[in-house]
Structures are given as C-alpha cells and as structure tokens.
PDB file of C-alpha atoms and ligand atoms in Angstrom:
ATOM      1  CA  MET K   1      19.531 -47.127  93.900  1.00 71.00           C
ATOM      2  CA  ALA K   2      21.967 -45.548  91.025  1.00 84.00           C
ATOM      3  CA  SER K   3      20.382 -42.552  89.069  1.00 91.00           C
ATOM      4  CA  ALA K   4      21.004 -42.989  85.149  1.00 93.00           C
ATOM      5  CA  ARG K   5      23.098 -39.836  85.532  1.00 95.00           C
ATOM      6  CA  GLU K   6      25.616 -41.419  87.981  1.00 95.00           C
ATOM      7  CA  ALA K   7      25.709 -44.609  85.727  1.00 96.00           C
ATOM      8  CA  VAL K   8      26.367 -42.640  82.467  1.00 97.00           C
ATOM      9  CA  ALA K   9      29.400 -40.626  84.112  1.00 97.00           C
ATOM     10  CA  ALA K  10      30.790 -43.756  85.544  1.00 97.00           C
ATOM     11  CA  ALA K  11      30.160 -45.713  82.220  1.00 98.00           C
ATOM     12  CA  ALA K  12      31.575 -42.632  80.193  1.00 98.00           C
ATOM     13  CA  ASP K  13      34.898 -42.374  82.505  1.00 98.00           C
ATOM     14  CA  ALA K  14      35.518 -46.467  81.963  1.00 98.00           C
ATOM     15  CA  LEU K  15      34.726 -45.986  77.847  1.00 98.00           C
ATOM     16  CA  THR K  16      37.115 -42.758  78.212  1.00 98.00           C
ATOM     17  CA  ALA K  17      39.999 -45.115  79.655  1.00 98.00           C
ATOM     18  CA  ALA K  18      39.442 -47.528  77.305  1.00 98.00           C
ATOM     19  CA  GLY K  19      40.202 -45.193  74.446  1.00 98.00           C
ATOM     20  CA  CYS K  20      36.768 -45.328  73.016  1.00 98.00           C
ATOM     21  CA  ASP K  21      35.861 -42.556  70.614  1.00 97.00           C
ATOM     22  CA  THR K  22      32.373 -41.451  71.702  1.00 98.00           C
ATOM     23  CA  PRO K  23      32.302 -42.723  75.608  1.00 98.00           C
ATOM     24  CA  ARG K  24      29.220 -40.613  76.548  1.00 98.00           C
ATOM     25  CA  LEU K  25      27.042 -41.092  73.457  1.00 98.00           C
ATOM     26  CA  ASP K  26      27.896 -45.136  73.740  1.00 98.00           C
ATOM     27  CA  ALA K  27      27.047 -44.807  77.658  1.00 98.00           C
ATOM     28  CA  GLU K  28      23.707 -43.452  77.235  1.00 97.00           C
ATOM     29  CA  LEU K  29      23.167 -45.792  74.626  1.00 98.00           C
ATOM     30  CA  LEU K  30      24.003 -48.719  76.391  1.00 98.00           C
ATOM     31  CA  ILE K  31      22.431 -47.627  79.636  1.00 97.00           C
ATOM     32  CA  ALA K  32      18.820 -46.195  78.221  1.00 96.00           C
ATOM     33  CA  ASP K  33      18.669 -49.659  76.420  1.00 96.00           C
ATOM     34  CA  ALA K  34      19.148 -51.768  79.676  1.00 96.00           C
ATOM     35  CA  ILE K  35      16.764 -49.410  81.483  1.00 95.00           C
ATOM     36  CA  GLY K  36      14.248 -50.198  78.576  1.00 94.00           C
ATOM     37  CA  LEU K  37      14.562 -46.463  76.937  1.00 93.00           C
ATOM     38  CA  ASP K  38      15.785 -44.776  74.017  1.00 93.00           C
ATOM     39  CA  ARG K  39      18.368 -42.080  74.278  1.00 95.00           C
ATOM     40  CA  ALA K  40      16.428 -38.928  74.060  1.00 95.00           C
ATOM     41  CA  ALA K  41      14.366 -40.239  76.936  1.00 93.00           C
ATOM     42  CA  LEU K  42      17.202 -41.119  78.965  1.00 93.00           C
ATOM     43  CA  VAL K  43      18.801 -37.944  78.314  1.00 92.00           C
ATOM     44  CA  THR K  44      15.812 -35.801  78.951  1.00 93.00           C
ATOM     45  CA  ASP K  45      15.042 -37.650  82.265  1.00 91.00           C
ATOM     46  CA  PRO K  46      18.471 -38.580  83.575  1.00 89.00           C
ATOM     47  CA  SER K  47      17.509 -38.409  87.115  1.00 91.00           C
ATOM     48  CA  ARG K  48      15.859 -41.977  86.338  1.00 90.00           C
ATOM     49  CA  THR K  49      17.028 -44.818  88.469  1.00 91.00           C
ATOM     50  CA  LEU K  50      18.280 -48.565  87.473  1.00 94.00           C
ATOM     51  CA  ASP K  51      17.043 -51.388  89.412  1.00 94.00           C
ATOM     52  CA  ALA K  52      19.508 -54.194  89.902  1.00 94.00           C
ATOM     53  CA  ALA K  53      18.615 -55.991  86.588  1.00 95.00           C
ATOM     54  CA  ALA K  54      19.015 -53.006  84.663  1.00 95.00           C
ATOM     55  CA  ALA K  55      22.280 -52.084  86.784  1.00 95.00           C
ATOM     56  CA  ARG K  56      23.603 -55.555  86.299  1.00 96.00           C
ATOM     57  CA  LEU K  57      22.532 -55.318  82.277  1.00 97.00           C
ATOM     58  CA  ALA K  58      24.328 -51.913  82.062  1.00 97.00           C
ATOM     59  CA  MET K  59      27.236 -52.971  83.715  1.00 96.00           C
ATOM     60  CA  GLU K  60      27.970 -55.998  81.595  1.00 98.00           C
ATOM     61  CA  ARG K  61      27.277 -53.647  78.512  1.00 97.00           C
ATOM     62  CA  VAL K  62      29.784 -51.297  79.507  1.00 98.00           C
ATOM     63  CA  ARG K  63      32.228 -54.143  79.992  1.00 98.00           C
ATOM     64  CA  ARG K  64      31.670 -55.588  76.571  1.00 98.00           C
ATOM     65  CA  ARG K  65      31.935 -52.120  75.542  1.00 98.00           C
ATOM     66  CA  THR K  66      35.446 -51.267  77.112  1.00 98.00           C
ATOM     67  CA  ARG K  67      36.613 -54.209  75.069  1.00 98.00           C
ATOM     68  CA  ARG K  68      35.884 -52.233  71.834  1.00 98.00           C
ATOM     69  CA  GLU K  69      32.953 -54.501  70.916  1.00 98.00           C
ATOM     70  CA  PRO K  70      30.888 -51.886  68.571  1.00 98.00           C
ATOM     71  CA  VAL K  71      27.517 -50.777  70.479  1.00 98.00           C
ATOM     72  CA  ALA K  72      25.679 -52.213  67.581  1.00 98.00           C
ATOM     73  CA  TYR K  73      26.646 -55.884  68.350  1.00 98.00           C
ATOM     74  CA  ILE K  74      26.172 -55.375  71.778  1.00 98.00           C
ATOM     75  CA  LEU K  75      22.508 -54.090  71.423  1.00 98.00           C
ATOM     76  CA  GLY K  76      22.316 -56.447  68.621  1.00 98.00           C
ATOM     77  CA  ARG K  77      20.652 -53.589  66.119  1.00 98.00           C
ATOM     78  CA  ARG K  78      21.530 -50.996  63.668  1.00 98.00           C
ATOM     79  CA  ALA K  79      19.390 -48.303  62.200  1.00 98.00           C
ATOM     80  CA  PHE K  80      19.853 -48.036  58.423  1.00 98.00           C
ATOM     81  CA  ARG K  81      17.902 -45.912  56.483  1.00 98.00           C
ATOM     82  CA  GLN K  82      14.084 -46.337  57.647  1.00 98.00           C
ATOM     83  CA  LEU K  83      14.608 -49.817  59.198  1.00 98.00           C
ATOM     84  CA  ASP K  84      15.941 -51.493  62.146  1.00 98.00           C
ATOM     85  CA  LEU K  85      18.298 -54.227  61.438  1.00 98.00           C
ATOM     86  CA  ALA K  86      19.250 -57.008  63.576  1.00 98.00           C
ATOM     87  CA  VAL K  87      23.134 -57.436  63.146  1.00 99.00           C
ATOM     88  CA  ASP K  88      25.720 -59.703  64.781  1.00 98.00           C
ATOM     89  CA  ARG K  89      29.271 -60.745  64.442  1.00 98.00           C
ATOM     90  CA  ARG K  90      28.533 -62.682  61.369  1.00 98.00           C
ATOM     91  CA  VAL K  91      27.688 -59.220  59.672  1.00 98.00           C
ATOM     92  CA  LEU K  92      29.545 -55.906  58.711  1.00 98.00           C
ATOM     93  CA  ILE K  93      27.664 -53.157  60.363  1.00 98.00           C
ATOM     94  CA  PRO K  94      25.957 -50.957  58.054  1.00 98.00           C
ATOM     95  CA  ARG K  95      27.501 -47.557  57.632  1.00 98.00           C
ATOM     96  CA  PRO K  96      25.653 -44.180  57.257  1.00 96.00           C
ATOM     97  CA  GLU K  97      27.697 -43.687  54.050  1.00 97.00           C
ATOM     98  CA  THR K  98      26.193 -46.826  52.511  1.00 98.00           C
ATOM     99  CA  GLU K  99      22.972 -44.884  52.620  1.00 98.00           C
ATOM    100  CA  LEU K 100      23.939 -42.910  49.462  1.00 98.00           C
ATOM    101  CA  LEU K 101      24.043 -46.555  47.638  1.00 98.00           C
ATOM    102  CA  VAL K 102      20.047 -47.148  48.571  1.00 98.00           C
ATOM    103  CA  GLU K 103      19.426 -43.315  47.279  1.00 98.00           C
ATOM    104  CA  VAL K 104      21.360 -43.799  44.179  1.00 98.00           C
ATOM    105  CA  ALA K 105      19.569 -47.023  43.685  1.00 98.00           C
ATOM    106  CA  THR K 106      16.149 -45.032  44.086  1.00 98.00           C
ATOM    107  CA  GLU K 107      16.791 -42.835  41.557  1.00 98.00           C
ATOM    108  CA  LEU K 108      18.052 -44.721  38.879  1.00 98.00           C
ATOM    109  CA  ALA K 109      15.671 -48.097  39.237  1.00 98.00           C
ATOM    110  CA  PRO K 110      12.844 -47.296  36.822  1.00 97.00           C
ATOM    111  CA  PRO K 111       9.377 -48.483  37.914  1.00 98.00           C
ATOM    112  CA  GLY K 112       9.076 -52.257  38.469  1.00 98.00           C
ATOM    113  CA  ALA K 113      12.738 -52.876  37.572  1.00 97.00           C
ATOM    114  CA  SER K 114      14.713 -55.769  39.188  1.00 97.00           C
ATOM    115  CA  VAL K 115      17.639 -54.965  41.059  1.00 97.00           C
ATOM    116  CA  HIS K 116      20.206 -57.007  42.717  1.00 97.00           C
ATOM    117  CA  ASP K 117      22.442 -56.631  45.605  1.00 97.00           C
ATOM    118  CA  VAL K 118      25.778 -58.245  45.861  1.00 98.00           C
ATOM    119  CA  GLY K 119      27.490 -58.571  49.057  1.00 98.00           C
ATOM    120  CA  THR K 120      24.319 -57.933  51.021  1.00 98.00           C
ATOM    121  CA  GLY K 121      25.817 -58.682  54.324  1.00 98.00           C
ATOM    122  CA  SER K 122      22.869 -57.794  56.823  1.00 99.00           C
ATOM    123  CA  GLY K 123      20.633 -57.255  53.994  1.00 98.00           C
ATOM    124  CA  ALA K 124      20.917 -53.252  54.547  1.00 99.00           C
ATOM    125  CA  VAL K 125      20.628 -52.281  51.151  1.00 99.00           C
ATOM    126  CA  ALA K 126      18.354 -55.103  49.278  1.00 98.00           C
ATOM    127  CA  LEU K 127      16.093 -54.617  52.591  1.00 99.00           C
ATOM    128  CA  ALA K 128      16.079 -50.558  52.264  1.00 99.00           C
ATOM    129  CA  LEU K 129      15.118 -50.900  48.511  1.00 98.00           C
ATOM    130  CA  ALA K 130      12.706 -53.129  48.980  1.00 98.00           C
ATOM    131  CA  HIS K 131      10.956 -51.040  51.857  1.00 98.00           C
ATOM    132  CA  GLU K 132      11.439 -47.724  50.045  1.00 98.00           C
ATOM    133  CA  ARG K 133      10.165 -48.893  46.728  1.00 98.00           C
ATOM    134  CA  PRO K 134       7.993 -51.888  46.923  1.00 98.00           C
ATOM    135  CA  ASP K 135       7.384 -51.842  42.934  1.00 98.00           C
ATOM    136  CA  LEU K 136      10.688 -53.331  42.640  1.00 98.00           C
ATOM    137  CA  THR K 137      11.951 -56.882  42.448  1.00 97.00           C
ATOM    138  CA  VAL K 138      14.748 -57.073  45.000  1.00 97.00           C
ATOM    139  CA  THR K 139      17.438 -60.249  45.029  1.00 96.00           C
ATOM    140  CA  ALA K 140      20.663 -60.301  46.955  1.00 97.00           C
ATOM    141  CA  SER K 141      23.369 -62.486  47.354  1.00 97.00           C
ATOM    142  CA  ASP K 142      26.471 -62.849  49.559  1.00 97.00           C
ATOM    143  CA  ALA K 143      29.717 -64.905  49.564  1.00 97.00           C
ATOM    144  CA  SER K 144      28.988 -65.886  53.310  1.00 98.00           C
ATOM    145  CA  ALA K 145      26.402 -68.040  53.875  1.00 98.00           C
ATOM    146  CA  SER K 146      26.158 -67.050  57.895  1.00 98.00           C
ATOM    147  CA  ALA K 147      25.731 -63.367  56.752  1.00 98.00           C
ATOM    148  CA  LEU K 148      22.714 -64.636  54.563  1.00 98.00           C
ATOM    149  CA  GLU K 149      21.579 -66.389  57.760  1.00 98.00           C
ATOM    150  CA  VAL K 150      21.099 -62.947  59.256  1.00 98.00           C
ATOM    151  CA  ALA K 151      19.978 -61.180  56.237  1.00 98.00           C
ATOM    152  CA  ARG K 152      17.076 -63.768  55.712  1.00 98.00           C
ATOM    153  CA  ALA K 153      16.102 -63.151  59.423  1.00 98.00           C
ATOM    154  CA  ASN K 154      15.840 -59.661  58.933  1.00 99.00           C
ATOM    155  CA  ALA K 155      13.746 -60.082  55.818  1.00 98.00           C
ATOM    156  CA  ASN K 156      11.356 -62.427  57.782  1.00 98.00           C
ATOM    157  CA  ARG K 157      10.817 -59.760  60.798  1.00 98.00           C
ATOM    158  CA  LEU K 158      10.539 -57.024  58.566  1.00 98.00           C
ATOM    159  CA  GLY K 159       8.196 -58.723  56.219  1.00 98.00           C
ATOM    160  CA  LEU K 160       9.982 -57.393  53.382  1.00 98.00           C
ATOM    161  CA  ASP K 161       9.973 -59.615  50.235  1.00 97.00           C
ATOM    162  CA  VAL K 162      13.793 -60.258  49.116  1.00 98.00           C
ATOM    163  CA  GLY K 163      14.894 -63.216  47.202  1.00 96.00           C
ATOM    164  CA  PHE K 164      18.619 -64.203  48.563  1.00 97.00           C
ATOM    165  CA  GLU K 165      21.020 -66.247  47.077  1.00 95.00           C
ATOM    166  CA  HIS K 166      24.423 -67.692  48.440  1.00 96.00           C
ATOM    167  CA  ALA K 167      26.854 -66.779  46.041  1.00 95.00           C
ATOM    168  CA  PRO K 168      29.963 -65.190  44.968  1.00 95.00           C
ATOM    169  CA  GLY K 169      29.574 -62.477  42.434  1.00 94.00           C
ATOM    170  CA  LEU K 170      26.742 -62.239  40.190  1.00 90.00           C
ATOM    171  CA  SER K 171      24.977 -65.704  38.756  1.00 76.00           C
ATOM    172  CA  LEU K 172      24.478 -65.293  35.050  1.00 64.00           C
ATOM    173  CA  ALA K 173      20.871 -66.835  35.794  1.00 60.00           C
ATOM    174  CA  THR K 174      20.195 -64.079  38.011  1.00 67.00           C
ATOM    175  CA  GLU K 175      21.887 -61.184  35.311  1.00 69.00           C
ATOM    176  CA  ALA K 176      20.151 -62.099  32.418  1.00 71.00           C
ATOM    177  CA  THR K 177      16.918 -60.321  34.075  1.00 83.00           C
ATOM    178  CA  LEU K 178      18.638 -57.672  35.636  1.00 94.00           C
ATOM    179  CA  ASP K 179      17.990 -53.782  35.201  1.00 96.00           C
ATOM    180  CA  LEU K 180      20.540 -52.486  38.133  1.00 97.00           C
ATOM    181  CA  VAL K 181      23.098 -54.114  40.175  1.00 97.00           C
ATOM    182  CA  VAL K 182      24.284 -52.327  43.520  1.00 98.00           C
ATOM    183  CA  ALA K 183      27.175 -53.424  45.248  1.00 98.00           C
ATOM    184  CA  ASN K 184      29.252 -52.375  48.846  1.00 98.00           C
ATOM    185  CA  LEU K 185      31.876 -55.274  48.276  1.00 98.00           C
ATOM    186  CA  PRO K 186      34.973 -55.122  50.537  1.00 98.00           C
ATOM    187  CA  TYR K 187      37.341 -52.405  49.410  1.00 98.00           C
ATOM    188  CA  VAL K 188      39.815 -51.956  52.137  1.00 98.00           C
ATOM    189  CA  ARG K 189      43.594 -52.297  51.014  1.00 98.00           C
ATOM    190  CA  GLU K 190      45.091 -54.642  52.897  1.00 97.00           C
ATOM    191  CA  ASP K 191      48.306 -52.386  54.229  1.00 98.00           C
ATOM    192  CA  GLU K 192      45.549 -50.411  55.929  1.00 98.00           C
ATOM    193  CA  TRP K 193      44.283 -53.284  57.810  1.00 98.00           C
ATOM    194  CA  SER K 194      46.984 -52.565  60.871  1.00 97.00           C
ATOM    195  CA  GLY K 195      45.788 -48.878  60.976  1.00 98.00           C
ATOM    196  CA  LEU K 196      41.965 -49.581  61.403  1.00 98.00           C
ATOM    197  CA  GLU K 197      40.143 -49.072  64.411  1.00 98.00           C
ATOM    198  CA  PRO K 198      39.781 -52.215  66.802  1.00 98.00           C
ATOM    199  CA  GLU K 199      35.799 -52.353  66.726  1.00 98.00           C
ATOM    200  CA  ILE K 200      36.659 -53.083  63.005  1.00 98.00           C
ATOM    201  CA  THR K 201      39.717 -55.189  63.105  1.00 98.00           C
ATOM    202  CA  ARG K 202      38.773 -57.377  66.296  1.00 98.00           C
ATOM    203  CA  TRP K 203      35.089 -57.836  65.651  1.00 98.00           C
ATOM    204  CA  GLU K 204      34.050 -57.417  61.936  1.00 98.00           C
ATOM    205  CA  PRO K 205      34.190 -60.330  59.813  1.00 98.00           C
ATOM    206  CA  ARG K 206      37.484 -59.781  57.645  1.00 98.00           C
ATOM    207  CA  SER K 207      35.689 -61.057  54.808  1.00 98.00           C
ATOM    208  CA  ALA K 208      33.498 -58.228  54.455  1.00 98.00           C
ATOM    209  CA  LEU K 209      36.173 -55.923  54.432  1.00 98.00           C
ATOM    210  CA  LEU K 210      39.455 -56.672  52.932  1.00 98.00           C
ATOM    211  CA  GLY K 211      39.547 -56.216  49.090  1.00 98.00           C
ATOM    212  CA  GLY K 212      43.120 -57.052  48.046  1.00 98.00           C
ATOM    213  CA  ALA K 213      46.109 -55.730  47.938  1.00 98.00           C
ATOM    214  CA  ASP K 214      44.840 -52.145  46.358  1.00 97.00           C
ATOM    215  CA  GLY K 215      41.405 -52.949  47.867  1.00 98.00           C
ATOM    216  CA  LEU K 216      39.180 -53.514  44.520  1.00 98.00           C
ATOM    217  CA  GLU K 217      39.728 -57.320  44.105  1.00 98.00           C
ATOM    218  CA  ALA K 218      35.920 -58.260  44.738  1.00 98.00           C
ATOM    219  CA  ILE K 219      34.413 -54.932  42.998  1.00 98.00           C
ATOM    220  CA  ARG K 220      36.828 -55.524  39.847  1.00 98.00           C
ATOM    221  CA  SER K 221      35.878 -59.111  39.503  1.00 97.00           C
ATOM    222  CA  LEU K 222      32.190 -58.012  39.592  1.00 97.00           C
ATOM    223  CA  ALA K 223      32.458 -55.338  37.001  1.00 97.00           C
ATOM    224  CA  HIS K 224      34.704 -58.031  34.726  1.00 94.00           C
ATOM    225  CA  GLY K 225      32.117 -60.714  35.217  1.00 91.00           C
ATOM    226  CA  ALA K 226      28.732 -58.455  34.755  1.00 93.00           C
ATOM    227  CA  GLN K 227      27.481 -58.693  30.970  1.00 91.00           C
ATOM    228  CA  PRO K 228      28.449 -55.793  29.171  1.00 93.00           C
ATOM    229  CA  GLY K 229      26.138 -52.929  29.333  1.00 94.00           C
ATOM    230  CA  THR K 230      24.758 -53.988  32.624  1.00 94.00           C
ATOM    231  CA  LEU K 231      23.803 -50.756  34.858  1.00 97.00           C
ATOM    232  CA  VAL K 232      26.410 -51.181  38.428  1.00 98.00           C
ATOM    233  CA  ALA K 233      25.895 -48.858  40.879  1.00 98.00           C
ATOM    234  CA  LEU K 234      29.426 -49.963  43.125  1.00 98.00           C
ATOM    235  CA  GLU K 235      30.308 -48.206  46.551  1.00 98.00           C
ATOM    236  CA  HIS K 236      34.265 -47.876  47.192  1.00 98.00           C
ATOM    237  CA  ALA K 237      36.709 -45.497  49.256  1.00 98.00           C
ATOM    238  CA  PRO K 238      37.115 -42.088  48.206  1.00 98.00           C
ATOM    239  CA  GLY K 239      40.444 -42.660  46.962  1.00 98.00           C
ATOM    240  CA  GLN K 240      39.176 -45.646  44.578  1.00 98.00           C
ATOM    241  CA  ALA K 241      36.490 -43.752  42.788  1.00 98.00           C
ATOM    242  CA  ALA K 242      39.412 -42.736  39.355  1.00 98.00           C
ATOM    243  CA  ALA K 243      40.013 -46.688  39.629  1.00 98.00           C
ATOM    244  CA  VAL K 244      36.384 -47.807  39.458  1.00 98.00           C
ATOM    245  CA  ARG K 245      35.352 -45.177  36.602  1.00 98.00           C
ATOM    246  CA  GLU K 246      38.180 -46.831  34.658  1.00 98.00           C
ATOM    247  CA  LEU K 247      36.037 -50.463  35.071  1.00 98.00           C
ATOM    248  CA  LEU K 248      32.971 -49.201  33.876  1.00 98.00           C
ATOM    249  CA  ARG K 249      31.588 -47.440  30.663  1.00 98.00           C
ATOM    250  CA  ASP K 250      30.160 -43.695  30.610  1.00 98.00           C
ATOM    251  CA  ALA K 251      30.624 -43.475  34.479  1.00 98.00           C
ATOM    252  CA  GLY K 252      30.047 -41.098  37.100  1.00 98.00           C
ATOM    253  CA  THR K 253      30.807 -40.748  40.513  1.00 98.00           C
ATOM    254  CA  ARG K 254      28.452 -39.773  43.423  1.00 98.00           C
ATOM    255  CA  THR K 255      29.592 -37.757  46.679  1.00 97.00           C
ATOM    256  CA  ASP K 256      28.651 -38.833  50.269  1.00 94.00           C
ATOM    257  CA  LEU K 257      27.283 -35.942  52.889  1.00 88.00           C
ATOM    258  CA  SER K 258      30.771 -35.469  53.829  1.00 92.00           C
ATOM    259  CA  GLY K 259      31.470 -34.420  49.832  1.00 95.00           C
ATOM    260  CA  ARG K 260      33.783 -37.537  49.610  1.00 97.00           C
ATOM    261  CA  PRO K 261      33.885 -39.882  46.280  1.00 98.00           C
ATOM    262  CA  ARG K 262      31.514 -42.836  47.119  1.00 98.00           C
ATOM    263  CA  VAL K 263      29.076 -44.214  44.801  1.00 98.00           C
ATOM    264  CA  THR K 264      30.074 -44.668  40.804  1.00 99.00           C
ATOM    265  CA  VAL K 265      27.646 -45.808  38.244  1.00 98.00           C
ATOM    266  CA  GLY K 266      28.502 -47.098  35.034  1.00 98.00           C
ATOM    267  CA  HIS K 267      27.583 -49.689  32.435  1.00 98.00           C
ATOM    268  CA  ALA K 268      29.641 -53.184  32.207  1.00 96.00           C
ATOM    269  CA  ARG K 269      32.111 -53.082  29.528  1.00 95.00           C
TER     270      ARG K 269
HETATM  271  C1  LIG E   1      31.571 -54.522  52.787  1.00 55.50           C
HETATM  272  S1  LIG E   1      30.160 -55.574  53.716  1.00 55.50           S
HETATM  273  C2  LIG E   1      28.733 -54.737  52.926  1.00 55.50           C
HETATM  274  C3  LIG E   1      27.618 -55.456  53.602  1.00 55.50           C
HETATM  275  C4  LIG E   1      26.006 -55.007  52.964  1.00 55.50           C
HETATM  276  N1  LIG E   1      26.001 -54.906  51.882  1.00 55.50           N
HETATM  277  C5  LIG E   1      26.371 -53.195  53.846  1.00 55.50           C
HETATM  278  O1  LIG E   1      26.311 -52.536  53.219  1.00 55.50           O
HETATM  279  O2  LIG E   1      26.419 -53.284  55.076  1.00 55.50           O
HETATM  280  C6  LIG E   1      30.618 -57.091  52.091  1.00 55.50           C
HETATM  281  C7  LIG E   1      30.262 -57.918  52.059  1.00 55.50           C
HETATM  282  O3  LIG E   1      29.964 -58.786  50.750  1.00 55.50           O
HETATM  283  C8  LIG E   1      30.248 -60.087  50.662  1.00 55.50           C
HETATM  284  N2  LIG E   1      31.340 -60.542  49.668  1.00 55.50           N
HETATM  285  C9  LIG E   1      32.704 -60.299  50.194  1.00 55.50           C
HETATM  286  N3  LIG E   1      33.404 -60.926  48.417  1.00 55.50           N
HETATM  287  C10 LIG E   1      32.137 -61.325  47.925  1.00 55.50           C
HETATM  288  C11 LIG E   1      31.818 -61.704  46.995  1.00 55.50           C
HETATM  289  N4  LIG E   1      33.107 -62.008  45.943  1.00 55.50           N
HETATM  290  N5  LIG E   1      30.875 -61.684  46.014  1.00 55.50           N
HETATM  291  C12 LIG E   1      29.497 -61.900  46.946  1.00 55.50           C
HETATM  292  N6  LIG E   1      29.754 -61.212  48.172  1.00 55.50           N
HETATM  293  C13 LIG E   1      30.904 -61.222  48.815  1.00 55.50           C
HETATM  294  C14 LIG E   1      31.132 -59.962  52.260  1.00 55.50           C
HETATM  295  O4  LIG E   1      30.533 -61.440  52.876  1.00 55.50           O
HETATM  296  C15 LIG E   1      29.935 -59.076  53.137  1.00 55.50           C
HETATM  297  O5  LIG E   1      29.140 -59.699  53.499  1.00 55.50           O
END
C-alpha cells in the first residue's frame, strides 16, 4: 500500500509535467479527498496509507487533472464565503474575487431589502447573501437553464431561500420591487480568450465568460435595461472600471484583495 506522501509526490510530478500551476496543492486536495480526509489532515499526517479503492480513485482524479480539468469540477464542489457549493461544467467555478461583490452588497442593502443577482451561475452570490443576511429577500436569475438547475440544487441542499428565474438580464416585474441589483456577468473580451488557461477555455461554459468584443456586452445591456435610479453593483475586469462607471450615475469602484478595481456601484441612468 502506498503512503499518502508517495502518492502526493507521484501525482505532483504528473501534474507538473501536465503544466498545472499548483501541482502539489492540487495533488494534496485530490488525494486527501480520495482518502476521505481534508487537506490539512493529510498534510499533518502524510504517512497515512491509501487502500486499493482510494488509490484507484486518486489515480483516476489525477488523470483527469492532467487533462487540465479544474480541481473544483473533479471534486464537484467549491468553497465560496461560508458555503460549500456543488459545481460542475454547467456553471462557472465561483472565484475568490467575487466574494467582494457579496461584501459590497451586504454593506449596501438596508435591513429587509430586496436584492436580485443577475447571472447567478451556481447561485454563489445569491446564496451567500441569503446565508449571511437572512433579513434580505433574495432572488436570482440566469440566461442558462442548466446553470439554474445547479443553483436550485445548491439552494435546496443548503436550505437557503432564494427565488430563481430563468431569464436574460432583468425582468421588469422583478425590478419594480428591488432595492439592489448585483451581477457578476461575463466580462472576458473575445481577443483575450485564446490567452486564457486551458482550465477555463476547455472546461468552463463560454457563455458564462465571454462578453463580446470589449467584454461589456452583458454588463452594458443590464445597465441600459435597468429602470433609472436602480442601485446596481457590478463585478468587472480591472481594466473595465472606467467604462462601467460611465454606464451608471454617481458611480464608484471598489478594489479587490489584490488592490485591483473590481466592483463598481452606482445608479442606473
Ligand atoms: C461569470 S458567470 C458568474 C456566475 C456567478 N454569478 C458567480 O459569480 O460565480 C456569468 C453567468 O451569467 C450568465 N449570463 C450570461 N449572460 C447573461 C445575461 N444576459 N443575462 C443573465 N445571465 C447571463 C451565465 O449563464 C453565467 O451563469
């Protein structure tokens, strides 16, 4: 029987050869999960052995990772704020920088407010808001019906009350009663696509990422479509902050943990 230490070393070598950015971390996550441990427990006790079933599972997962499938899809889950979300290829894997959008929304939303998350994907932003601010009425929508299946399943499993709607942009009926609209819509420019990591281009849904020639198609359409005066918080790429501020009135931009302009807040014109 191989020890976890040996299995991690062999897996890290294979993942390095495959061009993965964080081979050791990925190997530890995949092997710990195959044994039924969390990564911290594996790192603390690397002399643990893998039985035959765990070794087979670990090998299969490492093989998937060598094809640059993201760890989150292989494990079927991703941590976001205080939640463990189920994810698969129907949805974008929630990113750490999107936690800022939740933070901004929790600061902006008055007690008892109605908040709507456009382009909810796995439900990450809406579910984190419902979890952290039980006083809010949270609704969410997505243009992708299959993404909404994932979001609804996450809400059910986590016991969180979010009303989901299958729709592009904002429906006027929803908007009439909203205090705040939040959105992490696609914002990758078409000319950036070929330079992105294979984890993104081969595995994540293009419709969750690509925002047309300047990356702002979906964001612009939301800002233009919202009723004048609606308070909106939009995630975007750092280089898009000035253009997004132009779409809104009295707009300001917040920076993420790396100091990059990431979330712009303002009122629809
Ligand atoms: C970048 S992903 C973000 C998913 C999720 N909000 C998150 O932060 O993890 C964008 C999401 O917007 C959805 N989407 C794209 N265009 C849309 C539109 N015009 N209206 C509503 N949803 C849209 C995609 O299907 C995808 O789920």
